[in-house]
Amino acid sequence: MIILKNLTKIYRGIKVVDNLNLQIPQGTIFGFIGPNGAGKTTTIRMMTGVLRPTEGSISIDGLDIAKEPSQAKRIIGFIPDRPFLYEKLSGTEFLRFKAGLYGMRGTGLDEDIFDLLNLFELSNWADELIESYSHGMKQRLIIASALIHKPKVIIVDEPMVALDPRGAKLVKELFKERARKGTTVFMSTHTLALAQELCQQIAIVDKGRIVASGTSKDLEEQAGVMGDLERIFLAITGGLASA
Amino acid sequence: MNIFRLLITPRVVAFKNNLKGPGGGRRVKILTLAVVGILFWLVLFFLFYRVLAYFSSQEMIGDVLARQLLTMVLLIFFFLLIFSHIVTALSNLYLSQDLELFHASPATLTEIFLSRSFYTAIDSSWMLIVFGLPVMMAYGVVYHASLAYYLSLIYVSLPLMIIAASLGILVIMVLVRFFPAQRARDIIFFLSLVVIICLYFLFRFLRPERLVNPDSFVSIAQYLGALKAPDSPYLPSQWATDLLWTRLTRYPGSQLLNHLLLWSTAFALVVIDIWMAGLIYFRGFSKAQEAKRRTHVGRKILEKTVSVLTRPLRPETTSLIAKDVRTFFRDNSQWSQLLLLGALVVVYLYNFSVLPLERSPIKSVYLQNALSFLNIGLAGFVISALSARFIFPAVSAEGNAFWIILSSPLSARRFLWSKYFAYLIPMLILAEVLIIYTNYLLRVTVFMMVLSSATIFLLVFGIVALGVGLGAIFPNFKHENIAQVATSFGGMIYMISSSVFIALVIVLEAGPVYTILSAQFRGEAVTHVQWVWIMASFILVIVLLIVAVKKPMAAGLKSLSRYEG
């Protein structure tokens, strides 16, 4: 379960995230959508311990990320929107490095790495330096690395960036399957069709505040608009008149 | 021309915004850099002033020496300019991220080429010109030069800079025509390192200190011959030397030919560059944009070494160290600097092996022990300089991938201390090798051997902590080239702090060491009061060491914990 309580982030006097409150049950795929600059990435960076909140708290499976950062991070798998990696490592070495950071080693690890590389169709490139990978391959490697320690919570910023249709389908199926097994997926995305297809719950955030949240049906009621998520989103964020 | 102006606008505006930028921190930074720059400028000026004033007081050879020095300075200046242009042109013409935007714009190839060459010329020349100026000013002051000399500095350095820029750009265009830009960068880097090392060895093994001792030459002609730097009538730096020397000494001869040579060569090379750019620049740029080739990982020795060395450690620490070692040895610009390190160590040790101790007027045993004591400081500075290059950038070396560390369960404390211990061990080994071997060459007493080995051992703990800690206080995760980190503001602060730390330890130990050695040589006993003072000094050294380790590491940890990207 993920709980965000009064989460606030102020950057140079500007409230980027403003008193955010959320409660996401275990095994849910949660969509976090909003216009550019709404505070989605900042929220995600706070949830993964990359940024410190100005106020409020974040609890991941009962662990406060500020008070018990190491334990909380141990159960999170983070997939950022930009695939910055250690370019001078090979795919296999990167996965082994990432597993090491989570305290993993031993013979079972090699098998897990092999399976993940296979799953993400990177086996042929396993021993090549990451610097020679394409953007999409790097994104696949990052997703694989986020799963290496079998996280209870997956936090993902724009999951489909740079992925080809095959990769996108693979990731969608993977999230669904993990959620069925009890993993919570927190996903920020601009692809509204993806959010509509995958997410059981959605929050729309604008100017750092949650302006609507709930199931698709709840959102329709709050927006006073029937139909697809795009219409609801535009109605709530004020873009429907111009659309 | 309008497009050209537009193309150089981003750099001009960024420069202005940087100056205007908010925050007291930036102002402090600019002020500190300005103060250090001015100090360096003044030191250089007075150094050359003293040397030239001394030369001018020597009747027969004074002018010969001053002119030779000018020839050498301009020759080095000219070649440094060419080299600097080669390095900068590679980035500005082929590798910069904003080039895609420029090439996709309606600007012509010549306009893009000229605007990027303009960037290159500014980036490569400003520092050399700023720091070349005190040398030229010292000449002007010593020779009571007229206004014409100072004006000629402008119209001589301008064509010299254009010639160097055009040659540097030409070299890089031809190089990239045959090698991909990334390979060309490695080749340039490697070649320049080899050249530097060769020059260093050549200079050292020629033993220039012999030149201050004319007794070792049979005749004055031979002495003057030995003084002569290589010069050539075909080198632009020689034309510039002739021109400036005439202005300095008010020699009545005409310098029209040298004027014409400088300016016509500059213009001709610009035309040749534009013509060559039309032929080969875009092809090279296009090749630089192609995806990198598949690069298979070479393993075996490296893998085995890493796995054996890190086996007893926790998986988090093992992962981090293994990653750092692999990254270091796969990055050509990193590992190849070990060659430079090797050269530095060889020359350092060689210098001690050729010291003419037996010919010294001072009693050899005093000199040996005094040198051994000073050698602690020298070795400390060598370790400190190496740390500035390898350890200070260690945190920044994580680069854009630092999010992986931040979002992992690895605490900032463990991250920082892992870096500390990973660098501490090799530095301790290197420092002890330097000290023990030089002490062996100096044939010092057992007391000095123990004292200097122990002191350098302790110093390294502080030097490494300062490097890692300050590296975390001044991180730059968005660098394009890790070498920039070492030469940044933080790097400068590190060098100053580290030097002060070494100097303080040496000062604290100097008195007690002198007292103990004097008593030994005179066969007297050290008094009780002296023992108290000696103990107090050594305790202070230990306190200083603890501060030097704890403070920067704690401050680095605090800064890293607050890091917000």
PDB file of N, CA and C in Angstrom, chain B residues 458-513:
ATOM      1  N   LEU B 458      49.553   8.911   7.413  1.00  0.00           N
ATOM      2  CA  LEU B 458      48.459   9.679   8.019  1.00  0.00           C
ATOM      3  C   LEU B 458      47.947  10.748   7.046  1.00  0.00           C
ATOM      4  N   LEU B 459      48.885  11.408   6.347  1.00  0.00           N
ATOM      5  CA  LEU B 459      48.479  12.472   5.411  1.00  0.00           C
ATOM      6  C   LEU B 459      47.494  11.961   4.360  1.00  0.00           C
ATOM      7  N   VAL B 460      47.757  10.743   3.863  1.00  0.00           N
ATOM      8  CA  VAL B 460      46.909  10.210   2.786  1.00  0.00           C
ATOM      9  C   VAL B 460      45.447  10.076   3.249  1.00  0.00           C
ATOM     10  N   PHE B 461      45.258   9.699   4.527  1.00  0.00           N
ATOM     11  CA  PHE B 461      43.881   9.590   5.042  1.00  0.00           C
ATOM     12  C   PHE B 461      43.152  10.928   4.881  1.00  0.00           C
ATOM     13  N   GLY B 462      43.857  12.011   5.231  1.00  0.00           N
ATOM     14  CA  GLY B 462      43.258  13.343   5.144  1.00  0.00           C
ATOM     15  C   GLY B 462      43.070  13.800   3.705  1.00  0.00           C
ATOM     16  N   ILE B 463      44.097  13.564   2.874  1.00  0.00           N
ATOM     17  CA  ILE B 463      44.035  14.020   1.471  1.00  0.00           C
ATOM     18  C   ILE B 463      42.862  13.350   0.749  1.00  0.00           C
ATOM     19  N   VAL B 464      42.705  12.039   0.981  1.00  0.00           N
ATOM     20  CA  VAL B 464      41.619  11.312   0.306  1.00  0.00           C
ATOM     21  C   VAL B 464      40.254  11.778   0.841  1.00  0.00           C
ATOM     22  N   ALA B 465      40.168  11.981   2.170  1.00  0.00           N
ATOM     23  CA  ALA B 465      38.892  12.432   2.749  1.00  0.00           C
ATOM     24  C   ALA B 465      38.514  13.803   2.194  1.00  0.00           C
ATOM     25  N   LEU B 466      39.518  14.685   2.076  1.00  0.00           N
ATOM     26  CA  LEU B 466      39.236  16.014   1.515  1.00  0.00           C
ATOM     27  C   LEU B 466      38.738  15.884   0.073  1.00  0.00           C
ATOM     28  N   GLY B 467      39.358  14.969  -0.682  1.00  0.00           N
ATOM     29  CA  GLY B 467      38.964  14.773  -2.081  1.00  0.00           C
ATOM     30  C   GLY B 467      37.536  14.265  -2.203  1.00  0.00           C
ATOM     31  N   VAL B 468      37.225  13.201  -1.454  1.00  0.00           N
ATOM     32  CA  VAL B 468      35.873  12.607  -1.549  1.00  0.00           C
ATOM     33  C   VAL B 468      34.840  13.579  -0.982  1.00  0.00           C
ATOM     34  N   GLY B 469      35.159  14.159   0.197  1.00  0.00           N
ATOM     35  CA  GLY B 469      34.207  15.060   0.866  1.00  0.00           C
ATOM     36  C   GLY B 469      33.912  16.301   0.041  1.00  0.00           C
ATOM     37  N   LEU B 470      34.982  16.984  -0.410  1.00  0.00           N
ATOM     38  CA  LEU B 470      34.757  18.204  -1.209  1.00  0.00           C
ATOM     39  C   LEU B 470      34.136  17.858  -2.565  1.00  0.00           C
ATOM     40  N   GLY B 471      34.461  16.687  -3.075  1.00  0.00           N
ATOM     41  CA  GLY B 471      33.843  16.235  -4.325  1.00  0.00           C
ATOM     42  C   GLY B 471      32.333  16.094  -4.171  1.00  0.00           C
ATOM     43  N   ALA B 472      31.903  15.709  -2.942  1.00  0.00           N
ATOM     44  CA  ALA B 472      30.459  15.581  -2.683  1.00  0.00           C
ATOM     45  C   ALA B 472      29.825  16.941  -2.403  1.00  0.00           C
ATOM     46  N   ILE B 473      30.637  17.876  -1.875  1.00  0.00           N
ATOM     47  CA  ILE B 473      30.097  19.229  -1.622  1.00  0.00           C
ATOM     48  C   ILE B 473      29.930  19.977  -2.945  1.00  0.00           C
ATOM     49  N   PHE B 474      30.856  19.758  -3.874  1.00  0.00           N
ATOM     50  CA  PHE B 474      30.790  20.441  -5.176  1.00  0.00           C
ATOM     51  C   PHE B 474      30.575  19.418  -6.303  1.00  0.00           C
ATOM     52  N   PRO B 475      29.446  18.694  -6.284  1.00  0.00           N
ATOM     53  CA  PRO B 475      29.294  17.688  -7.336  1.00  0.00           C
ATOM     54  C   PRO B 475      28.840  18.321  -8.652  1.00  0.00           C
ATOM     55  N   ASN B 476      29.215  17.702  -9.741  1.00  0.00           N
ATOM     56  CA  ASN B 476      28.709  18.129 -11.053  1.00  0.00           C
ATOM     57  C   ASN B 476      28.319  16.862 -11.810  1.00  0.00           C
ATOM     58  N   PHE B 477      27.039  16.505 -11.679  1.00  0.00           N
ATOM     59  CA  PHE B 477      26.585  15.263 -12.314  1.00  0.00           C
ATOM     60  C   PHE B 477      26.220  15.484 -13.780  1.00  0.00           C
ATOM     61  N   LYS B 478      26.248  16.743 -14.220  1.00  0.00           N
ATOM     62  CA  LYS B 478      25.817  17.003 -15.596  1.00  0.00           C
ATOM     63  C   LYS B 478      26.993  17.343 -16.510  1.00  0.00           C
ATOM     64  N   HIS B 479      28.188  16.947 -16.105  1.00  0.00           N
ATOM     65  CA  HIS B 479      29.370  17.260 -16.908  1.00  0.00           C
ATOM     66  C   HIS B 479      29.348  16.491 -18.229  1.00  0.00           C
ATOM     67  N   GLU B 480      29.973  17.090 -19.275  1.00  0.00           N
ATOM     68  CA  GLU B 480      30.101  16.362 -20.543  1.00  0.00           C
ATOM     69  C   GLU B 480      31.407  15.587 -20.555  1.00  0.00           C
ATOM     70  N   ASN B 481      32.373  16.092 -19.765  1.00  0.00           N
ATOM     71  CA  ASN B 481      33.672  15.444 -19.714  1.00  0.00           C
ATOM     72  C   ASN B 481      34.164  15.512 -18.262  1.00  0.00           C
ATOM     73  N   ILE B 482      34.521  14.363 -17.718  1.00  0.00           N
ATOM     74  CA  ILE B 482      34.867  14.297 -16.290  1.00  0.00           C
ATOM     75  C   ILE B 482      36.098  15.154 -15.961  1.00  0.00           C
ATOM     76  N   ALA B 483      36.961  15.392 -16.960  1.00  0.00           N
ATOM     77  CA  ALA B 483      38.158  16.197 -16.706  1.00  0.00           C
ATOM     78  C   ALA B 483      37.790  17.629 -16.293  1.00  0.00           C
ATOM     79  N   GLN B 484      36.596  18.095 -16.751  1.00  0.00           N
ATOM     80  CA  GLN B 484      36.173  19.455 -16.392  1.00  0.00           C
ATOM     81  C   GLN B 484      35.976  19.577 -14.878  1.00  0.00           C
ATOM     82  N   VAL B 485      35.587  18.472 -14.242  1.00  0.00           N
ATOM     83  CA  VAL B 485      35.274  18.518 -12.807  1.00  0.00           C
ATOM     84  C   VAL B 485      36.521  18.854 -12.001  1.00  0.00           C
ATOM     85  N   ALA B 486      37.653  18.240 -12.396  1.00  0.00           N
ATOM     86  CA  ALA B 486      38.900  18.467 -11.656  1.00  0.00           C
ATOM     87  C   ALA B 486      39.340  19.930 -11.738  1.00  0.00           C
ATOM     88  N   THR B 487      39.033  20.594 -12.848  1.00  0.00           N
ATOM     89  CA  THR B 487      39.496  21.978 -13.016  1.00  0.00           C
ATOM     90  C   THR B 487      38.426  22.995 -12.622  1.00  0.00           C
ATOM     91  N   SER B 488      37.355  22.513 -11.974  1.00  0.00           N
ATOM     92  CA  SER B 488      36.269  23.430 -11.617  1.00  0.00           C
ATOM     93  C   SER B 488      36.617  24.232 -10.362  1.00  0.00           C
ATOM     94  N   PHE B 489      35.678  25.071  -9.948  1.00  0.00           N
ATOM     95  CA  PHE B 489      35.841  25.872  -8.737  1.00  0.00           C
ATOM     96  C   PHE B 489      36.094  24.959  -7.529  1.00  0.00           C
ATOM     97  N   GLY B 490      35.279  23.898  -7.424  1.00  0.00           N
ATOM     98  CA  GLY B 490      35.422  22.955  -6.311  1.00  0.00           C
ATOM     99  C   GLY B 490      36.800  22.312  -6.323  1.00  0.00           C
ATOM    100  N   GLY B 491      37.291  21.989  -7.514  1.00  0.00           N
ATOM    101  CA  GLY B 491      38.614  21.385  -7.652  1.00  0.00           C
ATOM    102  C   GLY B 491      39.694  22.314  -7.112  1.00  0.00           C
ATOM    103  N   MET B 492      39.494  23.591  -7.391  1.00  0.00           N
ATOM    104  CA  MET B 492      40.462  24.586  -6.917  1.00  0.00           C
ATOM    105  C   MET B 492      40.425  24.662  -5.383  1.00  0.00           C
ATOM    106  N   ILE B 493      39.195  24.667  -4.832  1.00  0.00           N
ATOM    107  CA  ILE B 493      39.050  24.704  -3.371  1.00  0.00           C
ATOM    108  C   ILE B 493      39.717  23.467  -2.760  1.00  0.00           C
ATOM    109  N   TYR B 494      39.561  22.322  -3.440  1.00  0.00           N
ATOM    110  CA  TYR B 494      40.177  21.095  -2.936  1.00  0.00           C
ATOM    111  C   TYR B 494      41.697  21.239  -2.892  1.00  0.00           C
ATOM    112  N   MET B 495      42.280  21.739  -3.991  1.00  0.00           N
ATOM    113  CA  MET B 495      43.737  21.859  -4.056  1.00  0.00           C
ATOM    114  C   MET B 495      44.253  22.793  -2.954  1.00  0.00           C
ATOM    115  N   ILE B 496      43.503  23.901  -2.746  1.00  0.00           N
ATOM    116  CA  ILE B 496      43.928  24.850  -1.708  1.00  0.00           C
ATOM    117  C   ILE B 496      43.839  24.172  -0.326  1.00  0.00           C
ATOM    118  N   SER B 497      42.686  23.521  -0.031  1.00  0.00           N
ATOM    119  CA  SER B 497      42.507  22.902   1.296  1.00  0.00           C
ATOM    120  C   SER B 497      43.547  21.818   1.534  1.00  0.00           C
ATOM    121  N   SER B 498      43.762  21.012   0.511  1.00  0.00           N
ATOM    122  CA  SER B 498      44.691  19.910   0.647  1.00  0.00           C
ATOM    123  C   SER B 498      46.119  20.438   0.872  1.00  0.00           C
ATOM    124  N   SER B 499      46.484  21.491   0.138  1.00  0.00           N
ATOM    125  CA  SER B 499      47.830  22.066   0.295  1.00  0.00           C
ATOM    126  C   SER B 499      47.988  22.655   1.695  1.00  0.00           C
ATOM    127  N   VAL B 500      46.947  23.337   2.181  1.00  0.00           N
ATOM    128  CA  VAL B 500      47.016  23.934   3.522  1.00  0.00           C
ATOM    129  C   VAL B 500      47.174  22.822   4.564  1.00  0.00           C
ATOM    130  N   PHE B 501      46.427  21.744   4.388  1.00  0.00           N
ATOM    131  CA  PHE B 501      46.493  20.612   5.329  1.00  0.00           C
ATOM    132  C   PHE B 501      47.918  20.035   5.371  1.00  0.00           C
ATOM    133  N   ILE B 502      48.499  19.804   4.201  1.00  0.00           N
ATOM    134  CA  ILE B 502      49.857  19.240   4.137  1.00  0.00           C
ATOM    135  C   ILE B 502      50.853  20.214   4.789  1.00  0.00           C
ATOM    136  N   ALA B 503      50.717  21.498   4.432  1.00  0.00           N
ATOM    137  CA  ALA B 503      51.637  22.506   4.958  1.00  0.00           C
ATOM    138  C   ALA B 503      51.546  22.570   6.488  1.00  0.00           C
ATOM    139  N   LEU B 504      50.332  22.507   7.029  1.00  0.00           N
ATOM    140  CA  LEU B 504      50.165  22.581   8.485  1.00  0.00           C
ATOM    141  C   LEU B 504      50.842  21.404   9.180  1.00  0.00           C
ATOM    142  N   VAL B 505      50.660  20.218   8.608  1.00  0.00           N
ATOM    143  CA  VAL B 505      51.294  19.025   9.214  1.00  0.00           C
ATOM    144  C   VAL B 505      52.814  19.173   9.185  1.00  0.00           C
ATOM    145  N   ILE B 506      53.342  19.632   8.058  1.00  0.00           N
ATOM    146  CA  ILE B 506      54.797  19.784   7.920  1.00  0.00           C
ATOM    147  C   ILE B 506      55.309  20.816   8.933  1.00  0.00           C
ATOM    148  N   VAL B 507      54.581  21.946   9.036  1.00  0.00           N
ATOM    149  CA  VAL B 507      54.999  23.001   9.969  1.00  0.00           C
ATOM    150  C   VAL B 507      54.976  22.470  11.408  1.00  0.00           C
ATOM    151  N   LEU B 508      53.908  21.722  11.747  1.00  0.00           N
ATOM    152  CA  LEU B 508      53.802  21.196  13.114  1.00  0.00           C
ATOM    153  C   LEU B 508      54.912  20.207  13.438  1.00  0.00           C
ATOM    154  N   GLU B 509      55.348  19.469  12.445  1.00  0.00           N
ATOM    155  CA  GLU B 509      56.385  18.446  12.702  1.00  0.00           C
ATOM    156  C   GLU B 509      57.805  18.999  12.580  1.00  0.00           C
ATOM    157  N   ALA B 510      57.960  20.127  11.867  1.00  0.00           N
ATOM    158  CA  ALA B 510      59.302  20.626  11.551  1.00  0.00           C
ATOM    159  C   ALA B 510      60.136  20.880  12.815  1.00  0.00           C
ATOM    160  N   GLY B 511      59.567  21.601  13.791  1.00  0.00           N
ATOM    161  CA  GLY B 511      60.295  21.952  15.020  1.00  0.00           C
ATOM    162  C   GLY B 511      60.751  20.712  15.766  1.00  0.00           C
ATOM    163  N   PRO B 512      59.814  19.814  16.109  1.00  0.00           N
ATOM    164  CA  PRO B 512      60.211  18.607  16.842  1.00  0.00           C
ATOM    165  C   PRO B 512      61.259  17.771  16.098  1.00  0.00           C
ATOM    166  N   VAL B 513      61.093  17.647  14.787  1.00  0.00           N
ATOM    167  CA  VAL B 513      62.052  16.837  14.024  1.00  0.00           C
ATOM    168  C   VAL B 513      63.441  17.470  14.093  1.00  0.00           C
TER     169      VAL B 513
END
